mmCIF file of C-alpha atoms in Angstrom:
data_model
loop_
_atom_site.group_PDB
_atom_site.id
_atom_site.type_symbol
_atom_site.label_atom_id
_atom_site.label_comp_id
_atom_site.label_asym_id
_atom_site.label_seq_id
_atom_site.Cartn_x
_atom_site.Cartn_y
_atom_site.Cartn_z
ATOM 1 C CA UNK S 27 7.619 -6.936 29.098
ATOM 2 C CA UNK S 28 4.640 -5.806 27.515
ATOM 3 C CA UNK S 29 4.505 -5.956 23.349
ATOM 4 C CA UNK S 30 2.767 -3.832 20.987
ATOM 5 C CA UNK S 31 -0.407 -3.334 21.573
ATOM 6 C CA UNK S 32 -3.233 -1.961 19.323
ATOM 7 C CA UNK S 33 -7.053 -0.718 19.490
ATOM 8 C CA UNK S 34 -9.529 -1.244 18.747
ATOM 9 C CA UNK S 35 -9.266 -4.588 17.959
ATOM 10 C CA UNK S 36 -12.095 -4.702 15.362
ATOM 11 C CA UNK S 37 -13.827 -1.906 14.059
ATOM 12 C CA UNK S 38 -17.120 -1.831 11.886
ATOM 13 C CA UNK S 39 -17.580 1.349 9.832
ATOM 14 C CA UNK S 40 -20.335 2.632 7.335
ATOM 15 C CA UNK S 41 -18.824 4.133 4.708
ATOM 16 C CA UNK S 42 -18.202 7.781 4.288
ATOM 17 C CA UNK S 43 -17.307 7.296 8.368
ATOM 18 C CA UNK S 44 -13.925 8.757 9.768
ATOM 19 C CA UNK S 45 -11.885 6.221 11.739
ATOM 20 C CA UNK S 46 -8.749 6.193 14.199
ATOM 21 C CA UNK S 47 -6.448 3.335 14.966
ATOM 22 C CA UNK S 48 -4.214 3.725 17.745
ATOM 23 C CA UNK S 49 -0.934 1.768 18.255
ATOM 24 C CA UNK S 50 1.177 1.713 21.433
ATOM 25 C CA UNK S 51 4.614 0.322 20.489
ATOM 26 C CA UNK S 52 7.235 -1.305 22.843
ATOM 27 C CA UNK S 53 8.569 1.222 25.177
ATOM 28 C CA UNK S 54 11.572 2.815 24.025
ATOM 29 C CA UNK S 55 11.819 1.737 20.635
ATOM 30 C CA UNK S 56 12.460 4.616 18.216
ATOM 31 C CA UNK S 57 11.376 2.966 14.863
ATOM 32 C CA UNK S 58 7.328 2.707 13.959
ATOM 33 C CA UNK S 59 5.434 0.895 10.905
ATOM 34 C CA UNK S 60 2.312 0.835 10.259
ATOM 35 C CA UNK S 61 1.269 -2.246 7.394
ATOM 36 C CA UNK S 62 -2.349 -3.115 5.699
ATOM 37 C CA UNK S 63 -3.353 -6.804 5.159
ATOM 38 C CA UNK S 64 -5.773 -7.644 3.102
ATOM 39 C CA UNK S 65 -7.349 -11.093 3.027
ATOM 40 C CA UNK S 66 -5.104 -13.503 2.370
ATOM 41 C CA UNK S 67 -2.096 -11.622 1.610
ATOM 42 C CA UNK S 68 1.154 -10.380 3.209
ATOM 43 C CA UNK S 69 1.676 -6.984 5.748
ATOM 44 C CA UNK S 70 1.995 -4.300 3.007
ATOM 45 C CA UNK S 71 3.663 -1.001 3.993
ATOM 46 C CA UNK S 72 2.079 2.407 4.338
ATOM 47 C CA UNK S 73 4.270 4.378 6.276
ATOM 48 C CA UNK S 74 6.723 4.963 9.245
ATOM 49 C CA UNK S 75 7.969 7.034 12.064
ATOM 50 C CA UNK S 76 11.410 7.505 13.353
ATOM 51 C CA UNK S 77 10.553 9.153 16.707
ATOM 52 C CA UNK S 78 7.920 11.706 16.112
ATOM 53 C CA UNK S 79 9.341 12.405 12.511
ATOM 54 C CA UNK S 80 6.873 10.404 9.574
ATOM 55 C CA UNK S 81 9.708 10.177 6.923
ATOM 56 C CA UNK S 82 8.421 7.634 4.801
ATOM 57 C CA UNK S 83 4.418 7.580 3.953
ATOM 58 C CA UNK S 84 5.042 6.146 0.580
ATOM 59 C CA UNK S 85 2.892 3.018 1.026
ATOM 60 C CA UNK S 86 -0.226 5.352 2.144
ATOM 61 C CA UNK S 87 -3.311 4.488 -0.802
ATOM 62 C CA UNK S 88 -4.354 8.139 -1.080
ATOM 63 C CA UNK S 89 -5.099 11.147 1.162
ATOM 64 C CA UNK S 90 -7.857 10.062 2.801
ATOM 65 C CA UNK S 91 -5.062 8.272 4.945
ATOM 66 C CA UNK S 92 -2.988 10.390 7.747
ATOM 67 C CA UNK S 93 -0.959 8.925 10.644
ATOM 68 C CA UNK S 94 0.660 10.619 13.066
ATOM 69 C CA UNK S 95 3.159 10.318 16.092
ATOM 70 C CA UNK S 96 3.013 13.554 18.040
ATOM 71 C CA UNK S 97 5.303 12.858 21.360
ATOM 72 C CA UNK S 98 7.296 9.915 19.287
ATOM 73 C CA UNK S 99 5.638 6.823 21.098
ATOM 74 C CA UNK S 100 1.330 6.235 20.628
ATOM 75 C CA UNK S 101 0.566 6.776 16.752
ATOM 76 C CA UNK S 102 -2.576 6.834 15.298
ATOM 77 C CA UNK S 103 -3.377 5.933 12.105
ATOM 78 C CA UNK S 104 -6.664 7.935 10.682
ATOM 79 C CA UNK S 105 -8.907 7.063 7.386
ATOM 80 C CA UNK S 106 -11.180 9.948 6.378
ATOM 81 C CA UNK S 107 -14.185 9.070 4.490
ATOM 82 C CA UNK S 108 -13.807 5.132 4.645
ATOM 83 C CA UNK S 109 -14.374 3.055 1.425
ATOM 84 C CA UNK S 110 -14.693 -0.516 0.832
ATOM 85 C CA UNK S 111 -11.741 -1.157 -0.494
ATOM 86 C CA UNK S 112 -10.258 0.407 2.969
ATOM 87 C CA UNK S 113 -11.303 -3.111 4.757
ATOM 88 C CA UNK S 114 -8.477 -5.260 5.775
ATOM 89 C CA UNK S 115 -6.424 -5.531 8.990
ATOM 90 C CA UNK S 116 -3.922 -2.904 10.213
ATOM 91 C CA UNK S 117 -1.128 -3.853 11.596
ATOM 92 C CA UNK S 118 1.592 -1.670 13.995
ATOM 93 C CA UNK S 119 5.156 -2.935 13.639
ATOM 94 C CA UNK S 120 7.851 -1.599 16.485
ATOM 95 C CA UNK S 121 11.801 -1.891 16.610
ATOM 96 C CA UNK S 122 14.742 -0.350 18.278
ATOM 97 C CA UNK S 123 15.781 1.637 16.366
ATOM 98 C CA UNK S 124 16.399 2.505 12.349
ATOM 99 C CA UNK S 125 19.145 -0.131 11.778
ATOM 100 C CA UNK S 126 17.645 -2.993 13.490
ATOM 101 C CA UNK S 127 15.634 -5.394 10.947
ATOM 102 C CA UNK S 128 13.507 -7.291 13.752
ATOM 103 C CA UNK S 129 10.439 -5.723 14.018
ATOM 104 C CA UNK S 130 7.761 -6.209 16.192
ATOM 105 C CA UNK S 131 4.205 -6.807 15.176
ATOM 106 C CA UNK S 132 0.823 -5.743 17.476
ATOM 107 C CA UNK S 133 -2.442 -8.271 17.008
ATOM 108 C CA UNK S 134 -3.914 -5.729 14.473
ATOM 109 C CA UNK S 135 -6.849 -4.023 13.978
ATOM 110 C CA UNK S 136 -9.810 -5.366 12.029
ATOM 111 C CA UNK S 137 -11.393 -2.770 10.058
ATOM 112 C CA UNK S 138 -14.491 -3.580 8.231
ATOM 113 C CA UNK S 139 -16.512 -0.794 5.885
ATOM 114 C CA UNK S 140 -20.243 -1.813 5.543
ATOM 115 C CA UNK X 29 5.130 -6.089 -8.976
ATOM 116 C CA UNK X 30 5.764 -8.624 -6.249
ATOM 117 C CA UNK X 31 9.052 -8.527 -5.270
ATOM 118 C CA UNK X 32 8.680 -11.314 -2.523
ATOM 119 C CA UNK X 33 6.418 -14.681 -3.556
ATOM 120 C CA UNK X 34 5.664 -17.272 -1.481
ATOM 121 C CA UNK X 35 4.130 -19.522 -5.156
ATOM 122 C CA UNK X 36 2.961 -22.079 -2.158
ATOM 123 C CA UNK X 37 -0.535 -20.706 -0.543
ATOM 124 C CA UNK X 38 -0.875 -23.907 1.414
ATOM 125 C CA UNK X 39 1.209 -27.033 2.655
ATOM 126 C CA UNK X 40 -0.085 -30.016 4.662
ATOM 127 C CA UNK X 41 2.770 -32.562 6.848
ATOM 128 C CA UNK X 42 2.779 -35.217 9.039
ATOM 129 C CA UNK X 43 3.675 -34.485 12.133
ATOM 130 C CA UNK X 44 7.165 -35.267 12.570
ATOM 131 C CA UNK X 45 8.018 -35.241 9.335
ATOM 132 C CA UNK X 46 9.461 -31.938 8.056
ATOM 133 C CA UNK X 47 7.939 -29.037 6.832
ATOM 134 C CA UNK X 48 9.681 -26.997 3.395
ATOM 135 C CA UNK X 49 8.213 -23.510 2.780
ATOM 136 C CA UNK X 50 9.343 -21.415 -0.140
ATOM 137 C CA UNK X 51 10.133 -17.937 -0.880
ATOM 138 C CA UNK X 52 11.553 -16.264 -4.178
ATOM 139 C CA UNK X 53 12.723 -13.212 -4.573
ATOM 140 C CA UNK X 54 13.725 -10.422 -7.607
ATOM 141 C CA UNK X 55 15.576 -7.609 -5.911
ATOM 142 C CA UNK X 56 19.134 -8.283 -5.484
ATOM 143 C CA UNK X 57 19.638 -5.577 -3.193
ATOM 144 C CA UNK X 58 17.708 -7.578 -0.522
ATOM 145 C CA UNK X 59 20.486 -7.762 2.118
ATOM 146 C CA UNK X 60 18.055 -9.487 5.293
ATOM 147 C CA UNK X 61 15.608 -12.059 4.951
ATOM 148 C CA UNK X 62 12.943 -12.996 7.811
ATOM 149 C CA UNK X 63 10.081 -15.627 8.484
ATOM 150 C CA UNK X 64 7.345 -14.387 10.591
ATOM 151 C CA UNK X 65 4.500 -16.846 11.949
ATOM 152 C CA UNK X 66 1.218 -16.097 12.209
ATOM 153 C CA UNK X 67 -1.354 -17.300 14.815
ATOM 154 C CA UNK X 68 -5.510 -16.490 13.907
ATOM 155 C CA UNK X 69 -6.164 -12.850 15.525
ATOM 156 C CA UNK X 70 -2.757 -12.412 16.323
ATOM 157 C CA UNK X 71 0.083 -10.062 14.893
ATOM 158 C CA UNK X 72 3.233 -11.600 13.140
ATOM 159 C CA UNK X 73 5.913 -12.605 15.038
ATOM 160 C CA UNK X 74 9.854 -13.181 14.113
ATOM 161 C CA UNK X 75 11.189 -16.360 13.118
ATOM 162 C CA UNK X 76 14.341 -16.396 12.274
ATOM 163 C CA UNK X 77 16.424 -14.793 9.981
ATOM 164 C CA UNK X 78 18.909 -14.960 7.697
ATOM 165 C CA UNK X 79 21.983 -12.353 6.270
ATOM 166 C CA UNK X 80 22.352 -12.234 2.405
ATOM 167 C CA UNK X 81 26.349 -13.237 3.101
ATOM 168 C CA UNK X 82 25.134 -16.721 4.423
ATOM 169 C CA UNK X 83 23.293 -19.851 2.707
ATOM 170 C CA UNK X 84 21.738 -21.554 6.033
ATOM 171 C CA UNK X 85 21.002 -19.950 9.349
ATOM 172 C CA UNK X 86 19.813 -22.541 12.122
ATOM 173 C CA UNK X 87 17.754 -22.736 14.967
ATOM 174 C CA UNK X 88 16.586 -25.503 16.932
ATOM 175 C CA UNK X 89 13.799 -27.180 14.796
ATOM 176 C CA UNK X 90 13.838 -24.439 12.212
ATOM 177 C CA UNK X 91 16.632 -23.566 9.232
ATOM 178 C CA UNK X 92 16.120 -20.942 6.986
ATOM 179 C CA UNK X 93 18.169 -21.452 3.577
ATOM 180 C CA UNK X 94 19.628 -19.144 0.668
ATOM 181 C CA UNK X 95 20.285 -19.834 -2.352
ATOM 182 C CA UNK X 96 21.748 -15.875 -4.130
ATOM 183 C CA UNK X 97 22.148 -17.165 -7.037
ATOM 184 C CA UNK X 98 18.262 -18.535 -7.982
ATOM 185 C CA UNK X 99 17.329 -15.651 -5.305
ATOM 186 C CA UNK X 100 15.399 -18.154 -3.119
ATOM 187 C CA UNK X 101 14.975 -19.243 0.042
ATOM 188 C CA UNK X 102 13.011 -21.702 2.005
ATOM 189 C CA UNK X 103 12.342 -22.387 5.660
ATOM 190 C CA UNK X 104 13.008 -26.431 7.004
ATOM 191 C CA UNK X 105 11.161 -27.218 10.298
ATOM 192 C CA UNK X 106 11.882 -30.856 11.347
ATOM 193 C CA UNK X 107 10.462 -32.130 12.954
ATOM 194 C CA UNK X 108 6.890 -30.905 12.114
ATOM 195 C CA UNK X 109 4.610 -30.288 15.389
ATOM 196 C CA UNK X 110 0.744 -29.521 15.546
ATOM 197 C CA UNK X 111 1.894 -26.218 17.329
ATOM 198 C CA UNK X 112 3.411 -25.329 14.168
ATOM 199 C CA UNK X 113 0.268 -25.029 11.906
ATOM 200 C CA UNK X 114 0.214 -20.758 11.382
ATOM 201 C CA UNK X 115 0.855 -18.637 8.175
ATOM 202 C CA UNK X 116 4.592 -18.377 7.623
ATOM 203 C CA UNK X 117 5.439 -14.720 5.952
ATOM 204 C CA UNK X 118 8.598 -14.422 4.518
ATOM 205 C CA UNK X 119 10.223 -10.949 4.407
ATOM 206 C CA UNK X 120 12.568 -9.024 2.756
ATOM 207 C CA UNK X 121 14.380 -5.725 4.106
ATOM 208 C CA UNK X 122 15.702 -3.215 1.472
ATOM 209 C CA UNK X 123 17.449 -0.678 3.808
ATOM 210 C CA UNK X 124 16.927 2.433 2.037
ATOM 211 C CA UNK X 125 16.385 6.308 3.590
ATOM 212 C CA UNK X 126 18.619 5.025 6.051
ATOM 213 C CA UNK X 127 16.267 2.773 7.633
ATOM 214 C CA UNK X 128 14.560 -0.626 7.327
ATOM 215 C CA UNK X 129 11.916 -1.584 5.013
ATOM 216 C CA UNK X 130 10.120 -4.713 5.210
ATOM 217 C CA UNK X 131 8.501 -6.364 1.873
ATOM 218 C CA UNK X 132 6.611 -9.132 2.824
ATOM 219 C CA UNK X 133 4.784 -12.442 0.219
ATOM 220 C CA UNK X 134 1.534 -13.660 0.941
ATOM 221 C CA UNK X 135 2.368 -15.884 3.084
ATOM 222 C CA UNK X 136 1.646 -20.153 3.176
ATOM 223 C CA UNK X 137 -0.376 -21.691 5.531
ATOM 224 C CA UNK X 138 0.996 -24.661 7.496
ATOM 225 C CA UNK X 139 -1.275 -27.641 8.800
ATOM 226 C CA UNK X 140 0.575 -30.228 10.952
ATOM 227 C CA UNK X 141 -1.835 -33.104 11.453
ATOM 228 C CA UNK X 142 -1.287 -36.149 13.569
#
């Protein structure tokens, strides 16, 4: 069956651009993460879904970061205003549901601010 | 603060000799604990895990190890293959909000060489 998939795959931005990551998780599963890896360190979390609800954006670096989940499957993950410091790889994480631990990654998005 | 640390950035092994990756922890409310591998331009991908009421959890080539009381754990893979050279992530799930939160270290990168 098909996995998580993500795109764009890599995106170049100038900075002071507005960007939009889209994520389509497995079919079905309820749970959604969204992580942000920076070079040469480990998925760190921003926020997640459960369905359409977003009830946990704790990890999210400051406001110029919104996600969003609107029918409770696609999400997309928006940075207003990119900086710099926003350049790293974006990951979407799926799983079943709220008490399963497994959770499945997508390839990422690239994001690079020039 | 890092609550998961892989102290290891790198490793190198023979192939078929085995492979020992680390992982410490400091939150002893840490009840799951995952490897993920890693693959250039590719998302994470689940392991195997391990329950915080067990010390070893095998799986074909690959055991995963805990040790409560020095809150570590480490992955064996024996016997090492070139296929097996990837980033290993170790994880973490606080379950918290009434779902699952994964805390990830930076991950070590495996090289298998002939």
């Amino acid at each position: 069956g098909a996995g998580v998939s993500q795109s764009p795959r890599y995106k170049v931005a100038k900075r002071g651009q507005d960007v939009a990551l889209r994520c389509d998780p497995i079919s079905g599963h309820v749970s959604l993460f969204w992580y942000q890896q920076a070079l040469g360190q480990g998925p760190e979390f921003l926020t997640y879904f459960q369905n359409e609800a977003q009830l946990d954006k704790s990890g999210l670096p400051s406001d110029r970061f919104f996600a969003e989940r609107p029918e409770g499957s696609v999400s997309t993950l928006k940075i207003q205003r990119t900086q710099q410091e926003d350049s790293a790889v974006y990951l979407c994480a799926s799983s079943l549901g709220p008490g399963t631990y497994e959770q499945y990654f997508g390839p990422g998005t690239r994001l690079t601010v020039t | 603060d890092q609550q998961v640390k892989q102290n290891s950035p790198s490793l190198s092994v023979q192939e078929g000799r085995i492979s020992i990756l680390n992982c410490d922890y400091t939150n002893s409310m840490f009840d799951y604990f995952l490897w993920y591998k890693k693959y250039p331009a590719e998302g994470p991908t689940f392991l195997i895990s391990i329950s915080s009421i067990k010390d070893k959890n095998e799986d074909g080539r690959f055991t995963v190890f805990l040790n409560k009381s020095a809150k570590h754990l480490s992955l064996h893979i024996v016997p090492s293959q070139p296929g097996d050279s990837a980033v290993y992530f170790c994880a973490a799930r606080a379950f918290s909000g009434g779902y699952n939160k994964l805390i990830f270290g930076a991950g070590t990168r495996l090289a298998v060489h002939p």
